[in-house]
Each structure stands twice: as structure tokens, then as C-alpha cells.
CSV table of N, CA and C in Angstrom, one decimal:
chain,number,residue,atom,x,y,z
A,59,MET,N,0.8,-1.2,0.0
A,59,MET,CA,0.0,0.0,0.0
A,59,MET,C,0.9,1.2,0.0
A,60,LYS,N,0.4,2.2,-0.7
A,60,LYS,CA,1.3,3.4,-0.9
A,60,LYS,C,0.4,4.7,-0.6
A,61,ALA,N,0.9,5.6,0.1
A,61,ALA,CA,0.2,6.9,0.3
A,61,ALA,C,1.0,8.0,-0.3
A,62,ARG,N,0.3,9.0,-0.8
A,62,ARG,CA,1.0,10.2,-1.3
A,62,ARG,C,0.5,11.4,-0.6
A,63,VAL,N,1.3,12.2,0.0
A,63,VAL,CA,0.9,13.3,0.8
A,63,VAL,C,1.5,14.6,0.1
A,64,HIS,N,0.6,15.6,-0.1
A,64,HIS,CA,1.0,16.9,-0.6
A,64,HIS,C,0.9,17.9,0.5
A,65,ILE,N,2.0,18.6,0.7
A,65,ILE,CA,2.0,19.7,1.7
A,65,ILE,C,2.4,21.0,1.0
A,66,PHE,N,1.5,22.0,1.2
A,66,PHE,CA,1.7,23.3,0.6
A,66,PHE,C,1.6,24.3,1.7
A,67,TYR,N,2.2,25.5,1.5
A,67,TYR,CA,1.8,26.6,2.4
A,67,TYR,C,0.3,26.9,2.2
A,68,LYS,N,-0.4,27.3,3.2
A,68,LYS,CA,-1.7,27.8,3.1
A,68,LYS,C,-1.8,28.9,2.1
A,69,ASP,N,-2.9,29.1,1.5
A,69,ASP,CA,-3.1,30.1,0.4
A,69,ASP,C,-2.8,31.5,1.0
A,70,SER,N,-3.0,31.7,2.2
A,70,SER,CA,-2.8,33.0,2.8
A,70,SER,C,-1.4,33.3,3.2
A,71,VAL,N,-0.5,32.3,3.1
A,71,VAL,CA,0.9,32.4,3.5
A,71,VAL,C,1.7,32.6,2.2
A,72,PHE,N,2.6,33.6,2.3
A,72,PHE,CA,3.5,33.9,1.2
A,72,PHE,C,4.5,32.7,1.0
A,73,ASP,N,4.6,32.4,-0.3
A,73,ASP,CA,5.5,31.2,-0.7
A,73,ASP,C,6.7,31.8,-1.4
A,74,PRO,N,7.8,32.1,-0.6
A,74,PRO,CA,9.0,32.8,-1.2
A,74,PRO,C,9.6,32.0,-2.3
A,75,GLN,N,9.7,30.6,-2.1
A,75,GLN,CA,10.4,29.8,-3.1
A,75,GLN,C,9.6,29.8,-4.4
A,76,GLY,N,8.3,29.7,-4.3
A,76,GLY,CA,7.4,29.7,-5.5
A,76,GLY,C,7.5,31.0,-6.2
A,77,ASN,N,7.5,32.1,-5.4
A,77,ASN,CA,7.6,33.4,-6.0
A,77,ASN,C,8.9,33.6,-6.8
A,78,THR,N,10.0,33.2,-6.2
A,78,THR,CA,11.3,33.3,-6.8
A,78,THR,C,11.4,32.5,-8.1
A,79,VAL,N,10.9,31.3,-8.1
A,79,VAL,CA,10.9,30.4,-9.3
A,79,VAL,C,10.0,31.1,-10.3
A,80,GLY,N,8.8,31.6,-9.9
A,80,GLY,CA,8.0,32.3,-10.9
A,80,GLY,C,8.7,33.5,-11.6
A,81,GLU,N,9.4,34.2,-10.8
A,81,GLU,CA,10.2,35.4,-11.4
A,81,GLU,C,11.2,34.9,-12.4
A,82,SER,N,11.9,33.8,-12.0
A,82,SER,CA,13.0,33.2,-12.8
A,82,SER,C,12.4,32.7,-14.1
A,83,LEU,N,11.2,32.0,-14.1
A,83,LEU,CA,10.6,31.5,-15.3
A,83,LEU,C,10.2,32.7,-16.2
A,84,SER,N,9.7,33.7,-15.6
A,84,SER,CA,9.3,34.9,-16.4
A,84,SER,C,10.5,35.5,-17.1
A,85,LYS,N,11.7,35.6,-16.4
A,85,LYS,CA,12.9,36.2,-17.0
A,85,LYS,C,13.4,35.2,-18.1
A,86,MET,N,13.2,33.9,-18.0
A,86,MET,CA,13.6,33.0,-19.0
A,86,MET,C,12.7,32.9,-20.2
A,87,GLY,N,11.6,33.7,-20.1
A,87,GLY,CA,10.8,33.8,-21.3
A,87,GLY,C,9.5,33.0,-21.2
A,88,PHE,N,9.3,32.4,-20.1
A,88,PHE,CA,8.0,31.6,-19.9
A,88,PHE,C,6.9,32.6,-19.3
A,89,SER,N,6.5,33.5,-20.1
A,89,SER,CA,5.7,34.6,-19.6
A,89,SER,C,4.2,34.2,-19.5
A,90,LYS,N,3.9,33.0,-20.0
A,90,LYS,CA,2.5,32.5,-19.8
A,90,LYS,C,2.3,31.9,-18.4
A,91,VAL,N,3.4,31.7,-17.7
A,91,VAL,CA,3.2,31.2,-16.3
A,91,VAL,C,2.8,32.4,-15.4
A,92,LYS,N,1.7,32.3,-14.7
A,92,LYS,CA,1.1,33.4,-14.0
A,92,LYS,C,1.4,33.3,-12.5
A,93,LYS,N,1.5,32.0,-12.0
A,93,LYS,CA,1.7,31.9,-10.5
A,93,LYS,C,2.4,30.5,-10.3
A,94,VAL,N,3.2,30.5,-9.3
A,94,VAL,CA,3.9,29.2,-9.0
A,94,VAL,C,3.8,29.0,-7.5
A,95,ARG,N,3.4,27.8,-7.1
A,95,ARG,CA,3.4,27.4,-5.7
A,95,ARG,C,4.2,26.2,-5.5
A,96,ILE,N,5.1,26.1,-4.6
A,96,ILE,CA,6.0,25.0,-4.4
A,96,ILE,C,5.7,24.3,-3.0
A,97,GLY,N,5.5,23.0,-3.0
A,97,GLY,CA,5.3,22.3,-1.8
A,97,GLY,C,6.1,21.0,-1.7
A,98,ARG,N,5.8,20.2,-0.8
A,98,ARG,CA,6.5,18.9,-0.6
A,98,ARG,C,5.6,17.8,-1.0
A,99,VAL,N,6.1,16.8,-1.6
A,99,VAL,CA,5.4,15.5,-1.8
A,99,VAL,C,6.1,14.4,-1.1
A,100,ILE,N,5.3,13.7,-0.3
A,100,ILE,CA,5.9,12.6,0.5
A,100,ILE,C,5.2,11.3,0.1
A,101,ASP,N,6.0,10.3,-0.4
A,101,ASP,CA,5.5,9.0,-0.7
A,101,ASP,C,5.8,8.1,0.4
A,102,LEU,N,4.8,7.4,0.9
A,102,LEU,CA,4.9,6.5,2.0
A,102,LEU,C,4.6,5.0,1.6
A,103,GLU,N,5.5,4.1,1.7
A,103,GLU,CA,5.2,2.7,1.5
A,103,GLU,C,4.9,2.1,2.8
A,104,MET,N,3.7,1.5,2.9
A,104,MET,CA,3.2,1.1,4.2
A,104,MET,C,2.6,-0.3,4.1
A,105,GLU,N,2.5,-1.0,5.2
A,105,GLU,CA,1.8,-2.3,5.3
A,105,GLU,C,0.7,-2.2,6.3
A,106,TYR,N,-0.5,-1.8,5.8
A,106,TYR,CA,-1.7,-1.7,6.7
A,106,TYR,C,-2.7,-2.8,6.2
A,107,PRO,N,-3.4,-3.4,7.1
A,107,PRO,CA,-4.4,-4.4,6.7
A,107,PRO,C,-5.6,-3.7,6.0
A,108,SER,N,-5.9,-2.5,6.3
A,108,SER,CA,-7.0,-1.8,5.7
A,108,SER,C,-6.7,-0.4,5.3
A,109,LYS,N,-7.4,0.1,4.3
A,109,LYS,CA,-7.3,1.5,3.9
A,109,LYS,C,-7.7,2.4,5.0
A,110,GLU,N,-8.7,2.1,5.8
A,110,GLU,CA,-9.1,3.0,6.9
A,110,GLU,C,-8.0,3.2,7.9
A,111,GLU,N,-7.4,2.1,8.3
A,111,GLU,CA,-6.3,2.3,9.3
A,111,GLU,C,-5.1,3.1,8.7
A,112,ALA,N,-4.9,2.9,7.4
A,112,ALA,CA,-3.8,3.7,6.8
A,112,ALA,C,-4.1,5.1,6.8
A,113,LYS,N,-5.4,5.5,6.4
A,113,LYS,CA,-5.8,6.9,6.3
A,113,LYS,C,-5.7,7.5,7.7
A,114,ARG,N,-6.2,6.8,8.7
A,114,ARG,CA,-6.1,7.4,10.1
A,114,ARG,C,-4.7,7.7,10.5
A,115,ASP,N,-3.8,6.7,10.2
A,115,ASP,CA,-2.4,7.0,10.6
A,115,ASP,C,-1.7,8.1,9.8
A,116,VAL,N,-2.0,8.1,8.5
A,116,VAL,CA,-1.4,9.2,7.6
A,116,VAL,C,-1.8,10.6,8.2
A,117,VAL,N,-3.1,10.7,8.6
A,117,VAL,CA,-3.5,12.0,9.1
A,117,VAL,C,-2.7,12.3,10.4
A,118,LYS,N,-2.5,11.3,11.3
A,118,LYS,CA,-1.7,11.5,12.5
A,118,LYS,C,-0.3,11.9,12.2
A,119,MET,N,0.3,11.2,11.2
A,119,MET,CA,1.7,11.5,10.8
A,119,MET,C,1.8,12.9,10.3
A,120,CYS,N,0.8,13.4,9.5
A,120,CYS,CA,0.9,14.7,9.0
A,120,CYS,C,0.8,15.7,10.2
A,121,GLU,N,-0.1,15.5,11.1
A,121,GLU,CA,-0.4,16.4,12.2
A,121,GLU,C,0.8,16.5,13.1
A,122,LYS,N,1.5,15.3,13.3
A,122,LYS,CA,2.5,15.2,14.3
A,122,LYS,C,3.9,15.5,13.8
A,123,LEU,N,4.2,15.2,12.5
A,123,LEU,CA,5.5,15.4,12.0
A,123,LEU,C,5.7,16.0,10.6
A,124,LEU,N,4.9,15.5,9.7
A,124,LEU,CA,5.1,15.9,8.3
A,124,LEU,C,4.8,17.3,7.9
A,125,ALA,N,3.7,17.9,8.5
A,125,ALA,CA,3.3,19.2,8.1
A,125,ALA,C,3.4,20.1,9.3
A,126,ASN,N,3.5,21.4,9.1
A,126,ASN,CA,3.4,22.4,10.1
A,126,ASN,C,2.0,23.0,10.0
A,127,PRO,N,1.1,22.6,10.9
A,127,PRO,CA,-0.3,23.0,10.8
A,127,PRO,C,-0.5,24.5,10.9
A,128,VAL,N,0.4,25.3,11.4
A,128,VAL,CA,0.3,26.7,11.6
A,128,VAL,C,0.3,27.4,10.2
A,129,ILE,N,1.2,27.0,9.3
A,129,ILE,CA,1.3,27.7,8.0
A,129,ILE,C,1.1,26.8,6.8
A,130,GLU,N,0.9,25.4,7.1
A,130,GLU,CA,0.8,24.5,5.9
A,130,GLU,C,-0.5,23.7,6.0
A,131,SER,N,-0.9,23.3,4.8
A,131,SER,CA,-2.1,22.4,4.8
A,131,SER,C,-1.7,21.2,4.0
A,132,PHE,N,-2.3,20.0,4.3
A,132,PHE,CA,-1.9,18.8,3.6
A,132,PHE,C,-3.1,18.1,3.0
A,133,LYS,N,-2.8,17.4,1.9
A,133,LYS,CA,-3.8,16.5,1.3
A,133,LYS,C,-3.2,15.2,1.1
A,134,TYR,N,-3.9,14.1,1.2
A,134,TYR,CA,-3.3,12.8,1.0
A,134,TYR,C,-4.2,11.9,0.1
A,135,GLU,N,-3.6,10.9,-0.5
A,135,GLU,CA,-4.4,9.9,-1.2
A,135,GLU,C,-3.7,8.6,-1.0
A,136,ILE,N,-4.5,7.5,-0.9
A,136,ILE,CA,-4.0,6.2,-0.8
A,136,ILE,C,-4.0,5.7,-2.3
A,137,LEU,N,-2.7,5.3,-2.8
A,137,LEU,CA,-2.6,5.1,-4.2
A,137,LEU,C,-2.8,3.6,-4.6
A,138,GLU,N,-2.4,2.7,-3.7
A,138,GLU,CA,-2.5,1.3,-4.1
A,138,GLU,C,-3.0,0.5,-2.8
A,139,CYS,N,-3.6,-0.6,-3.0
A,139,CYS,CA,-4.1,-1.4,-1.9
A,139,CYS,C,-3.7,-2.9,-2.1
B,1454,MET,N,-5.5,27.3,-16.9
B,1454,MET,CA,-4.8,26.0,-17.0
B,1454,MET,C,-3.8,25.8,-15.9
B,1455,LYS,N,-3.7,24.6,-15.4
B,1455,LYS,CA,-2.8,24.4,-14.2
B,1455,LYS,C,-2.0,23.1,-14.5
B,1456,ALA,N,-0.7,23.2,-14.2
B,1456,ALA,CA,0.1,22.0,-14.3
B,1456,ALA,C,0.7,21.7,-12.9
B,1457,ARG,N,0.8,20.4,-12.7
B,1457,ARG,CA,1.4,19.9,-11.4
B,1457,ARG,C,2.6,19.1,-11.8
B,1458,VAL,N,3.8,19.5,-11.2
B,1458,VAL,CA,5.0,18.8,-11.5
B,1458,VAL,C,5.5,18.1,-10.2
B,1459,HIS,N,5.9,16.8,-10.3
B,1459,HIS,CA,6.4,16.1,-9.2
B,1459,HIS,C,7.9,15.8,-9.5
B,1460,ILE,N,8.8,16.2,-8.5
B,1460,ILE,CA,10.2,16.0,-8.7
B,1460,ILE,C,10.7,15.2,-7.5
B,1461,PHE,N,11.3,14.0,-7.9
B,1461,PHE,CA,11.9,13.1,-6.8
B,1461,PHE,C,13.3,12.8,-7.2
B,1462,TYR,N,14.1,12.5,-6.2
B,1462,TYR,CA,15.4,11.9,-6.5
B,1462,TYR,C,15.2,10.6,-7.3
B,1463,LYS,N,16.1,10.3,-8.2
B,1463,LYS,CA,16.0,9.1,-8.9
B,1463,LYS,C,16.0,7.9,-7.9
B,1464,ASP,N,15.5,6.8,-8.3
B,1464,ASP,CA,15.4,5.6,-7.4
B,1464,ASP,C,16.8,5.2,-6.9
B,1465,SER,N,17.8,5.4,-7.8
B,1465,SER,CA,19.2,5.0,-7.5
B,1465,SER,C,19.9,6.0,-6.5
B,1466,VAL,N,19.3,7.1,-6.3
B,1466,VAL,CA,19.9,8.2,-5.5
B,1466,VAL,C,19.4,8.1,-4.1
B,1467,PHE,N,20.3,8.2,-3.1
B,1467,PHE,CA,19.9,8.1,-1.7
B,1467,PHE,C,19.1,9.4,-1.3
B,1468,ASP,N,18.0,9.2,-0.6
B,1468,ASP,CA,17.2,10.4,-0.2
B,1468,ASP,C,17.3,10.6,1.3
B,1469,PRO,N,18.2,11.5,1.7
B,1469,PRO,CA,18.5,11.6,3.1
B,1469,PRO,C,17.3,12.1,3.9
B,1470,GLN,N,16.6,13.1,3.3
B,1470,GLN,CA,15.4,13.6,4.1
B,1470,GLN,C,14.3,12.5,4.3
B,1471,GLY,N,14.1,11.8,3.2
B,1471,GLY,CA,13.1,10.7,3.3
B,1471,GLY,C,13.5,9.7,4.3
B,1472,ASN,N,14.8,9.4,4.3
B,1472,ASN,CA,15.3,8.4,5.3
B,1472,ASN,C,15.2,8.8,6.7
B,1473,THR,N,15.5,10.1,7.0
B,1473,THR,CA,15.4,10.6,8.3
B,1473,THR,C,13.9,10.6,8.8
B,1474,VAL,N,13.0,11.1,7.9
B,1474,VAL,CA,11.6,11.1,8.3
B,1474,VAL,C,11.1,9.7,8.5
B,1475,GLY,N,11.6,8.7,7.7
B,1475,GLY,CA,11.2,7.3,7.9
B,1475,GLY,C,11.6,6.8,9.3
B,1476,GLU,N,12.8,7.2,9.7
B,1476,GLU,CA,13.3,6.7,11.0
B,1476,GLU,C,12.5,7.4,12.1
B,1477,SER,N,12.2,8.7,11.9
B,1477,SER,CA,11.4,9.4,13.0
B,1477,SER,C,10.0,8.8,13.1
B,1478,LEU,N,9.4,8.5,12.0
B,1478,LEU,CA,8.1,7.9,12.0
B,1478,LEU,C,8.1,6.5,12.8
B,1479,SER,N,9.2,5.8,12.5
B,1479,SER,CA,9.3,4.5,13.2
B,1479,SER,C,9.5,4.6,14.7
B,1480,LYS,N,10.3,5.6,15.1
B,1480,LYS,CA,10.5,5.9,16.5
B,1480,LYS,C,9.2,6.4,17.2
B,1481,MET,N,8.3,7.0,16.4
B,1481,MET,CA,7.1,7.5,16.9
B,1481,MET,C,6.0,6.5,17.0
B,1482,GLY,N,6.3,5.2,16.5
B,1482,GLY,CA,5.4,4.1,16.6
B,1482,GLY,C,4.7,3.8,15.3
B,1483,PHE,N,5.0,4.5,14.3
B,1483,PHE,CA,4.4,4.1,13.0
B,1483,PHE,C,5.2,3.1,12.3
B,1484,SER,N,5.2,1.9,12.9
B,1484,SER,CA,6.1,0.8,12.4
B,1484,SER,C,5.7,0.2,11.1
B,1485,LYS,N,4.5,0.5,10.7
B,1485,LYS,CA,4.0,-0.1,9.4
B,1485,LYS,C,4.4,0.7,8.2
B,1486,VAL,N,5.1,1.8,8.4
B,1486,VAL,CA,5.7,2.6,7.3
B,1486,VAL,C,7.0,2.0,7.0
B,1487,LYS,N,7.2,1.5,5.8
B,1487,LYS,CA,8.4,0.8,5.4
B,1487,LYS,C,9.4,1.6,4.6
B,1488,LYS,N,8.9,2.6,3.9
B,1488,LYS,CA,9.9,3.4,3.1
B,1488,LYS,C,9.2,4.8,2.9
B,1489,VAL,N,10.1,5.8,3.0
B,1489,VAL,CA,9.6,7.2,2.7
B,1489,VAL,C,10.5,7.9,1.7
B,1490,ARG,N,9.9,8.5,0.7
B,1490,ARG,CA,10.6,9.3,-0.3
B,1490,ARG,C,10.0,10.7,-0.3
B,1491,ILE,N,10.8,11.7,-0.3
B,1491,ILE,CA,10.3,13.1,-0.2
B,1491,ILE,C,10.8,13.8,-1.5
B,1492,GLY,N,9.9,14.5,-2.1
B,1492,GLY,CA,10.2,15.3,-3.3
B,1492,GLY,C,9.5,16.6,-3.2
B,1493,ARG,N,9.6,17.3,-4.4
B,1493,ARG,CA,9.0,18.6,-4.5
B,1493,ARG,C,7.7,18.5,-5.4
B,1494,VAL,N,6.7,19.3,-5.1
B,1494,VAL,CA,5.6,19.4,-6.0
B,1494,VAL,C,5.4,20.9,-6.3
B,1495,ILE,N,5.3,21.1,-7.6
B,1495,ILE,CA,5.3,22.5,-8.1
B,1495,ILE,C,4.0,22.7,-8.9
B,1496,ASP,N,3.2,23.6,-8.5
B,1496,ASP,CA,1.9,23.9,-9.1
B,1496,ASP,C,2.1,25.2,-10.0
B,1497,LEU,N,1.8,25.1,-11.2
B,1497,LEU,CA,2.0,26.2,-12.2
B,1497,LEU,C,0.6,26.6,-12.7
B,1498,GLU,N,0.3,27.9,-12.5
B,1498,GLU,CA,-0.9,28.5,-13.1
B,1498,GLU,C,-0.5,29.1,-14.4
B,1499,MET,N,-1.1,28.7,-15.5
B,1499,MET,CA,-0.6,29.1,-16.8
B,1499,MET,C,-1.7,29.5,-17.7
B,1500,GLU,N,-1.3,30.3,-18.7
B,1500,GLU,CA,-2.3,30.7,-19.8
B,1500,GLU,C,-1.8,30.3,-21.1
B,1501,TYR,N,-2.0,29.0,-21.5
B,1501,TYR,CA,-1.6,28.6,-22.8
B,1501,TYR,C,-2.9,28.3,-23.6
B,1502,PRO,N,-2.8,28.6,-24.9
B,1502,PRO,CA,-4.0,28.3,-25.8
B,1502,PRO,C,-4.2,26.8,-26.0
B,1503,SER,N,-3.2,26.0,-25.8
B,1503,SER,CA,-3.5,24.6,-26.0
B,1503,SER,C,-2.7,23.7,-25.0
B,1504,LYS,N,-3.2,22.6,-24.8
B,1504,LYS,CA,-2.5,21.6,-23.9
B,1504,LYS,C,-1.1,21.2,-24.4
B,1505,GLU,N,-1.0,21.1,-25.7
B,1505,GLU,CA,0.2,20.7,-26.3
B,1505,GLU,C,1.3,21.7,-26.0
B,1506,GLU,N,1.0,23.0,-26.2
B,1506,GLU,CA,2.0,24.0,-26.0
B,1506,GLU,C,2.4,24.0,-24.5
B,1507,ALA,N,1.4,23.9,-23.6
B,1507,ALA,CA,1.7,23.9,-22.2
B,1507,ALA,C,2.6,22.7,-21.9
B,1508,LYS,N,2.3,21.5,-22.4
B,1508,LYS,CA,3.2,20.3,-22.1
B,1508,LYS,C,4.6,20.6,-22.5
B,1509,ARG,N,4.7,21.1,-23.7
B,1509,ARG,CA,6.1,21.3,-24.3
B,1509,ARG,C,6.9,22.3,-23.4
B,1510,ASP,N,6.2,23.4,-23.0
B,1510,ASP,CA,6.9,24.3,-22.1
B,1510,ASP,C,7.2,23.8,-20.7
B,1511,VAL,N,6.3,23.0,-20.2
B,1511,VAL,CA,6.5,22.5,-18.8
B,1511,VAL,C,7.8,21.6,-18.8
B,1512,VAL,N,7.9,20.8,-19.9
B,1512,VAL,CA,9.1,19.9,-20.0
B,1512,VAL,C,10.4,20.8,-20.1
B,1513,LYS,N,10.3,21.9,-20.9
B,1513,LYS,CA,11.5,22.8,-21.0
B,1513,LYS,C,11.8,23.4,-19.6
B,1514,MET,N,10.7,23.8,-18.9
B,1514,MET,CA,11.0,24.4,-17.6
B,1514,MET,C,11.6,23.5,-16.6
B,1515,CYS,N,11.2,22.2,-16.7
B,1515,CYS,CA,11.8,21.2,-15.8
B,1515,CYS,C,13.2,21.0,-16.1
B,1516,GLU,N,13.5,20.9,-17.4
B,1516,GLU,CA,14.9,20.6,-17.8
B,1516,GLU,C,15.8,21.7,-17.6
B,1517,LYS,N,15.3,23.0,-17.7
B,1517,LYS,CA,16.2,24.1,-17.6
B,1517,LYS,C,16.3,24.7,-16.1
B,1518,LEU,N,15.2,24.5,-15.3
B,1518,LEU,CA,15.2,25.2,-14.0
B,1518,LEU,C,14.7,24.3,-12.9
B,1519,LEU,N,13.6,23.7,-13.1
B,1519,LEU,CA,12.9,23.1,-11.9
B,1519,LEU,C,13.6,21.9,-11.4
B,1520,ALA,N,14.1,21.0,-12.2
B,1520,ALA,CA,14.7,19.7,-11.8
B,1520,ALA,C,16.2,19.7,-12.1
B,1521,ASN,N,16.9,18.9,-11.3
B,1521,ASN,CA,18.3,18.7,-11.6
B,1521,ASN,C,18.4,17.3,-12.3
B,1522,PRO,N,18.5,17.3,-13.6
B,1522,PRO,CA,18.4,16.0,-14.3
B,1522,PRO,C,19.5,15.0,-14.0
B,1523,VAL,N,20.5,15.4,-13.3
B,1523,VAL,CA,21.6,14.5,-12.9
B,1523,VAL,C,21.1,13.5,-11.9
B,1524,ILE,N,20.4,14.0,-10.9
B,1524,ILE,CA,20.0,13.2,-9.8
B,1524,ILE,C,18.5,13.1,-9.6
B,1525,GLU,N,17.7,13.9,-10.3
B,1525,GLU,CA,16.3,13.9,-10.1
B,1525,GLU,C,15.5,13.5,-11.4
B,1526,SER,N,14.3,13.0,-11.2
B,1526,SER,CA,13.4,12.8,-12.3
B,1526,SER,C,12.1,13.5,-12.0
B,1527,PHE,N,11.4,13.9,-13.1
B,1527,PHE,CA,10.2,14.6,-12.9
B,1527,PHE,C,9.0,14.0,-13.7
B,1528,LYS,N,7.8,14.2,-13.2
B,1528,LYS,CA,6.6,13.8,-13.9
B,1528,LYS,C,5.7,15.0,-13.8
B,1529,TYR,N,4.9,15.2,-14.8
B,1529,TYR,CA,3.9,16.3,-14.8
B,1529,TYR,C,2.6,15.9,-15.3
B,1530,GLU,N,1.6,16.7,-14.9
B,1530,GLU,CA,0.2,16.5,-15.5
B,1530,GLU,C,-0.4,17.8,-15.6
B,1531,ILE,N,-1.2,17.9,-16.7
B,1531,ILE,CA,-2.0,19.2,-16.9
B,1531,ILE,C,-3.4,18.9,-16.2
B,1532,LEU,N,-3.7,19.7,-15.2
B,1532,LEU,CA,-4.8,19.4,-14.4
B,1532,LEU,C,-6.1,20.0,-14.9
B,1533,GLU,N,-6.1,21.2,-15.4
B,1533,GLU,CA,-7.3,21.9,-15.9
B,1533,GLU,C,-7.0,22.5,-17.3
B,1534,CYS,N,-8.1,22.6,-18.1
B,1534,CYS,CA,-7.9,23.3,-19.3
B,1534,CYS,C,-9.0,24.3,-19.5
């Protein structure tokens, strides 16, 4: 079983890395790019007997270690069972 | 139009951040997690007249700026049109 977690800054939080990359792309001629947001993607290979248990633990992992709930939000999906 | 790019270390390249997070999760009691890989996710808001042009430019952006082709591999998808 595999889970994929996406962690981004919340929309209200300034994303300096995304902003810098956006400016660089613009200078390189990619003027059709209007906005860039950069986050982390975390792939977890797991051995859970059920999708429900996996989901429950992935949320716990995000809240306790993977994401910073003050400035970041996370989304996850279970990819294989 | 929106593109999402995932950039990971190639499978043959050691992922120190993923390894550290994996060890931390194990110590925290999430023993069912067997492997962790961490990468970057880049969301691009773009204004292209066609999906084909968008795809072509996203590949160029990855090769020229977003990814390090020596140690990283990228995958992309066009999310909305």
C-alpha cells in the first residue's frame, strides 16, 4: 500500500520559493506562467491491513511530524491497496 | 490551465530527508511505514492556448530550471484546461 501526501503553504501564506521560481521563469521567457506554488510531496510505502487504518495513521503523521499546521495544509491519497 | 510537477530523487539516489523522516516515524510508533521518499511538488498556473504547448513548455521548464536532471526525475500532469 502506498500513500502520497502533498503539503503546501496555506493560500494566505507567502511562498517565497514559489515566488522566486515564478520570477525566474518569467525572466527565462515563460511569460505564460502566472503563478507558482511549491510544496513537498511525501510518498509512504506502508503495510496496513485496511485502507481505513492507513488513512487514520497518515493524518496522524501529518499532524505530528510531516506538516506544520500553523502555516501549511496537507492532502493525501492512498494510491494502491 | 494548471500544471502539477512532481520531482523526486531518482530511485538509485539516496534520499537523506526521506530516510530521516522514515526513522522518525518508526520511533514515533508508525512501524507499518516501510519506506519514505520526499520530493517537491510544483503547481503552475498558466495561460496557454493549447494543452500541447503547455506540455512542451513544462518539459522545458523542468529541464532548464525546476529539476536537476543528474539526480532527479520529474513527472507532470495538466490538471485543468
